[in-house]
């Protein structure tokens, strides 16, 4: 049962434009969401996170939006740069998990076209 | 800060042998470490949660006798794949939780295991 889903396995965006990556979740007990960036043969790198008490969090070129009623979050990258090409995972966790384990989505491969 | 290392970065072994993977937090103390496995083009799947000084908590479907986890110190956790088989070939990633940084998890670079 995939509780966190990223329905787009890949996305191509022109350099300088906005990249929008989407993520849906099914478990309403999740209360904290994170986005990670991953290069091949490397571990994920934390990008940005958002608590369920907020609907937006911004950090430089990265903004995460959360729509709790739709159980949907998105990551916006603007402007997109070639170095942003990587696989992006969204992840979720909930207090009821105790030790705050993360549940990951299936990932979206983002390719920025120069 | 918040650097997590893994050793080895890749390993090839024969079927039936055991392989040990180390995960170290280099500049912080990690009371909790997590072990994940990622198959090609799939998500990271949590295998187990490792707490320093206590037994690991395994996710459903993960054999604890096959994937032995030891968290003997606040900076080191090890995962031993016992009697490895080709289907165990995967990318194994650990993460460590740094309580001083909003409880975020920091990931190691991963270990590519290939079982022949």
Short mmCIF file of C-alpha atoms in Angstrom, two decimals:
data_model
loop_
_atom_site.label_atom_id
_atom_site.label_comp_id
_atom_site.label_asym_id
_atom_site.label_seq_id
_atom_site.Cartn_x
_atom_site.Cartn_y
_atom_site.Cartn_z
CA UNK A 1 0.00 0.00 0.00
CA UNK A 2 1.74 3.13 -1.27
CA UNK A 3 0.78 5.83 1.21
CA UNK A 4 2.81 8.51 -0.52
CA UNK A 5 2.56 8.76 -4.28
CA UNK A 6 4.31 10.73 -6.96
CA UNK A 7 2.34 10.04 -10.09
CA UNK A 8 4.79 11.60 -12.52
CA UNK A 9 7.89 9.43 -12.87
CA UNK A 10 9.62 12.08 -14.95
CA UNK A 11 9.41 15.75 -15.83
CA UNK A 12 11.36 17.91 -18.29
CA UNK A 13 11.52 21.67 -17.90
CA UNK A 14 13.31 24.40 -19.80
CA UNK A 15 16.06 26.20 -17.91
CA UNK A 16 14.75 29.37 -16.30
CA UNK A 17 11.17 28.15 -16.17
CA UNK A 18 9.25 26.87 -13.16
CA UNK A 19 9.41 23.20 -12.20
CA UNK A 20 6.40 21.84 -10.33
CA UNK A 21 6.63 18.43 -8.72
CA UNK A 22 3.55 16.88 -7.18
CA UNK A 23 2.94 14.44 -4.36
CA UNK A 24 -0.22 12.90 -2.93
CA UNK A 25 -0.69 11.05 0.33
CA UNK A 26 -3.44 8.92 1.76
CA UNK A 27 -2.76 8.80 5.49
CA UNK A 28 -4.38 11.75 7.27
CA UNK A 29 -2.15 11.11 10.30
CA UNK A 30 0.90 12.45 8.49
CA UNK A 31 1.74 15.86 9.93
CA UNK A 32 5.13 16.73 8.48
CA UNK A 33 6.30 16.58 4.89
CA UNK A 34 9.74 16.79 3.34
CA UNK A 35 11.29 16.95 -0.10
CA UNK A 36 14.60 15.31 -0.88
CA UNK A 37 16.83 15.51 -3.91
CA UNK A 38 18.81 12.47 -4.97
CA UNK A 39 21.55 11.89 -7.49
CA UNK A 40 22.33 8.36 -8.74
CA UNK A 41 24.37 6.24 -6.33
CA UNK A 42 24.08 8.87 -3.60
CA UNK A 43 21.91 9.29 -0.56
CA UNK A 44 19.02 11.79 -0.56
CA UNK A 45 19.72 15.38 0.37
CA UNK A 46 17.15 17.34 2.34
CA UNK A 47 15.67 20.30 0.46
CA UNK A 48 12.70 21.76 2.26
CA UNK A 49 9.93 20.73 4.61
CA UNK A 50 6.52 21.85 5.78
CA UNK A 51 4.44 21.21 8.83
CA UNK A 52 0.76 20.41 8.52
CA UNK A 53 -0.10 23.64 10.36
CA UNK A 54 1.18 25.63 7.40
CA UNK A 55 0.17 25.73 3.76
CA UNK A 56 3.34 27.21 2.32
CA UNK A 57 7.04 27.30 3.07
CA UNK A 58 9.63 29.07 1.01
CA UNK A 59 13.41 28.79 0.91
CA UNK A 60 15.18 30.60 -1.88
CA UNK A 61 14.19 29.09 -5.21
CA UNK A 62 12.22 26.32 -3.52
CA UNK A 63 8.64 26.62 -2.30
CA UNK A 64 6.49 23.82 -0.95
CA UNK A 65 2.70 24.09 -0.90
CA UNK A 66 0.46 21.87 1.19
CA UNK A 67 -3.25 21.32 0.58
CA UNK A 68 -4.42 19.21 3.51
CA UNK A 69 -8.00 18.84 2.35
CA UNK A 70 -6.76 17.37 -0.93
CA UNK A 71 -3.89 15.51 0.75
CA UNK A 72 -1.60 17.02 -1.83
CA UNK A 73 1.69 18.82 -1.75
CA UNK A 74 3.85 20.32 -4.44
CA UNK A 75 7.38 21.59 -4.80
CA UNK A 76 8.01 24.61 -6.97
CA UNK A 77 11.48 25.41 -8.21
CA UNK A 78 11.93 28.77 -9.88
CA UNK A 79 13.94 29.55 -11.83
CA UNK A 80 15.00 26.02 -12.75
CA UNK A 81 18.71 25.45 -13.26
CA UNK A 82 20.63 22.58 -14.92
CA UNK A 83 21.98 21.55 -11.52
CA UNK A 84 18.44 20.85 -10.41
CA UNK A 85 18.36 17.76 -12.62
CA UNK A 86 17.95 14.85 -10.21
CA UNK A 87 15.33 12.56 -8.74
CA UNK A 88 13.06 14.24 -6.22
CA UNK A 89 11.35 12.32 -3.45
CA UNK A 90 8.62 13.58 -1.20
CA UNK A 91 8.39 12.01 2.22
CA UNK A 92 5.93 12.13 5.07
CA UNK A 93 5.97 11.33 8.74
CA UNK A 94 3.53 11.37 11.59
CA UNK A 95 3.81 11.73 15.36
CA UNK A 96 1.94 8.49 15.77
CA UNK A 97 4.95 6.71 14.33
CA UNK A 98 6.85 7.46 17.52
CA UNK A 99 10.36 7.47 16.21
CA UNK A 100 9.39 9.65 13.28
CA UNK A 101 10.13 7.23 10.49
CA UNK A 102 9.73 8.55 6.97
CA UNK A 103 7.49 7.17 4.27
CA UNK A 104 8.83 8.00 0.83
CA UNK A 105 7.10 8.51 -2.48
CA UNK A 106 8.26 6.78 -5.64
CA UNK A 107 10.23 9.76 -6.93
CA UNK A 108 10.10 12.07 -9.95
CA UNK A 109 13.08 12.42 -12.24
CA UNK A 110 13.47 16.08 -13.13
CA UNK A 111 15.48 17.03 -16.20
CA UNK A 112 16.29 20.67 -16.82
CA UNK A 113 16.88 21.40 -20.48
CA UNK A 114 19.52 24.08 -21.11
CA UNK B 1 27.88 19.60 9.82
CA UNK B 2 25.50 16.63 9.94
CA UNK B 3 27.58 14.29 7.81
CA UNK B 4 26.76 10.61 7.58
CA UNK B 5 29.17 8.16 6.01
CA UNK B 6 28.72 4.58 4.84
CA UNK B 7 31.29 1.92 4.22
CA UNK B 8 31.78 0.28 1.85
CA UNK B 9 30.29 2.33 -0.97
CA UNK B 10 29.94 -0.80 -3.07
CA UNK B 11 30.47 -4.49 -2.54
CA UNK B 12 30.26 -7.61 -4.68
CA UNK B 13 29.97 -10.94 -2.95
CA UNK B 14 29.19 -14.56 -3.68
CA UNK B 15 25.83 -16.06 -2.85
CA UNK B 16 25.77 -17.47 0.67
CA UNK B 17 28.29 -15.10 2.18
CA UNK B 18 27.59 -12.36 4.72
CA UNK B 19 28.22 -8.68 4.17
CA UNK B 20 28.52 -5.95 6.80
CA UNK B 21 27.70 -2.31 6.02
CA UNK B 22 28.70 0.45 8.42
CA UNK B 23 26.88 3.73 8.96
CA UNK B 24 28.58 6.50 10.90
CA UNK B 25 27.48 9.95 11.99
CA UNK B 26 30.70 11.95 11.75
CA UNK B 27 29.94 15.16 13.60
CA UNK B 28 26.89 14.51 15.72
CA UNK B 29 25.46 11.90 18.01
CA UNK B 30 22.65 9.86 16.59
CA UNK B 31 20.46 8.04 19.05
CA UNK B 32 18.40 6.77 16.15
CA UNK B 33 19.53 5.50 12.79
CA UNK B 34 17.39 4.16 9.98
CA UNK B 35 18.18 1.60 7.30
CA UNK B 36 16.54 1.81 3.88
CA UNK B 37 16.71 -0.26 0.73
CA UNK B 38 16.11 1.02 -2.76
CA UNK B 39 15.58 -1.22 -5.76
CA UNK B 40 16.10 0.26 -9.23
CA UNK B 41 13.54 2.92 -10.13
CA UNK B 42 11.68 2.37 -6.89
CA UNK B 43 11.21 4.30 -3.70
CA UNK B 44 13.32 4.09 -0.57
CA UNK B 45 11.77 1.46 1.65
CA UNK B 46 12.42 1.58 5.36
CA UNK B 47 13.82 -1.73 6.60
CA UNK B 48 14.41 -1.04 10.26
CA UNK B 49 14.91 1.60 12.91
CA UNK B 50 18.00 1.28 15.04
CA UNK B 51 18.17 2.79 18.52
CA UNK B 52 21.46 3.00 20.35
CA UNK B 53 21.77 0.34 23.01
CA UNK B 54 18.56 -1.48 22.19
CA UNK B 55 17.20 -3.94 19.66
CA UNK B 56 16.25 -2.68 16.24
CA UNK B 57 12.63 -2.37 15.18
CA UNK B 58 12.01 -4.07 11.85
CA UNK B 59 9.34 -3.17 9.32
CA UNK B 60 6.80 -5.74 8.29
CA UNK B 61 8.21 -8.24 5.82
CA UNK B 62 11.86 -7.64 6.73
CA UNK B 63 13.56 -10.71 8.19
CA UNK B 64 15.43 -9.72 11.34
CA UNK B 65 17.54 -12.87 11.26
CA UNK B 66 18.69 -12.10 7.75
CA UNK B 67 19.34 -8.39 8.22
CA UNK B 68 21.18 -8.06 11.51
CA UNK B 69 21.41 -4.55 12.90
CA UNK B 70 23.71 -3.43 15.67
CA UNK B 71 23.78 0.11 17.08
CA UNK B 72 26.53 -0.16 19.65
CA UNK B 73 27.43 3.52 19.92
CA UNK B 74 25.92 6.95 19.29
CA UNK B 75 27.89 7.28 16.07
CA UNK B 76 27.85 3.80 14.55
CA UNK B 77 25.23 1.39 13.31
CA UNK B 78 25.94 -1.72 11.26
CA UNK B 79 23.75 -3.77 8.95
CA UNK B 80 24.83 -7.33 8.23
CA UNK B 81 23.18 -9.14 5.34
CA UNK B 82 23.57 -12.79 6.27
CA UNK B 83 23.69 -15.58 3.70
CA UNK B 84 23.19 -13.11 0.90
CA UNK B 85 21.35 -14.14 -2.25
CA UNK B 86 21.05 -12.42 -5.65
CA UNK B 87 17.63 -11.04 -4.71
CA UNK B 88 19.33 -9.11 -1.89
CA UNK B 89 21.21 -7.08 -4.48
CA UNK B 90 20.12 -3.51 -3.91
CA UNK B 91 21.16 -0.04 -2.82
CA UNK B 92 21.23 0.20 0.96
CA UNK B 93 21.04 3.65 2.54
CA UNK B 94 21.26 4.63 6.18
CA UNK B 95 20.16 7.83 7.82
CA UNK B 96 20.83 9.29 11.22
CA UNK B 97 18.63 11.58 13.21
CA UNK B 98 20.23 14.66 14.70
CA UNK B 99 18.08 15.85 17.58
CA UNK B 100 19.78 19.24 17.58
CA UNK B 101 18.65 19.97 14.00
CA UNK B 102 14.87 19.87 14.28
CA UNK B 103 15.03 16.08 14.39
CA UNK B 104 15.91 15.93 10.70
CA UNK B 105 17.33 12.79 9.19
CA UNK B 106 20.62 13.00 7.35
CA UNK B 107 21.37 10.33 4.81
CA UNK B 108 24.53 8.48 4.01
CA UNK B 109 25.76 8.08 0.44
CA UNK B 110 24.50 4.51 0.21
CA UNK B 111 26.06 1.11 -0.42
CA UNK B 112 25.54 -0.79 -3.63
CA UNK B 113 25.40 -4.53 -2.90
CA UNK B 114 25.67 -7.00 -5.74
CA UNK B 115 25.32 -10.69 -4.92
CA UNK B 116 26.53 -13.06 -7.61
#
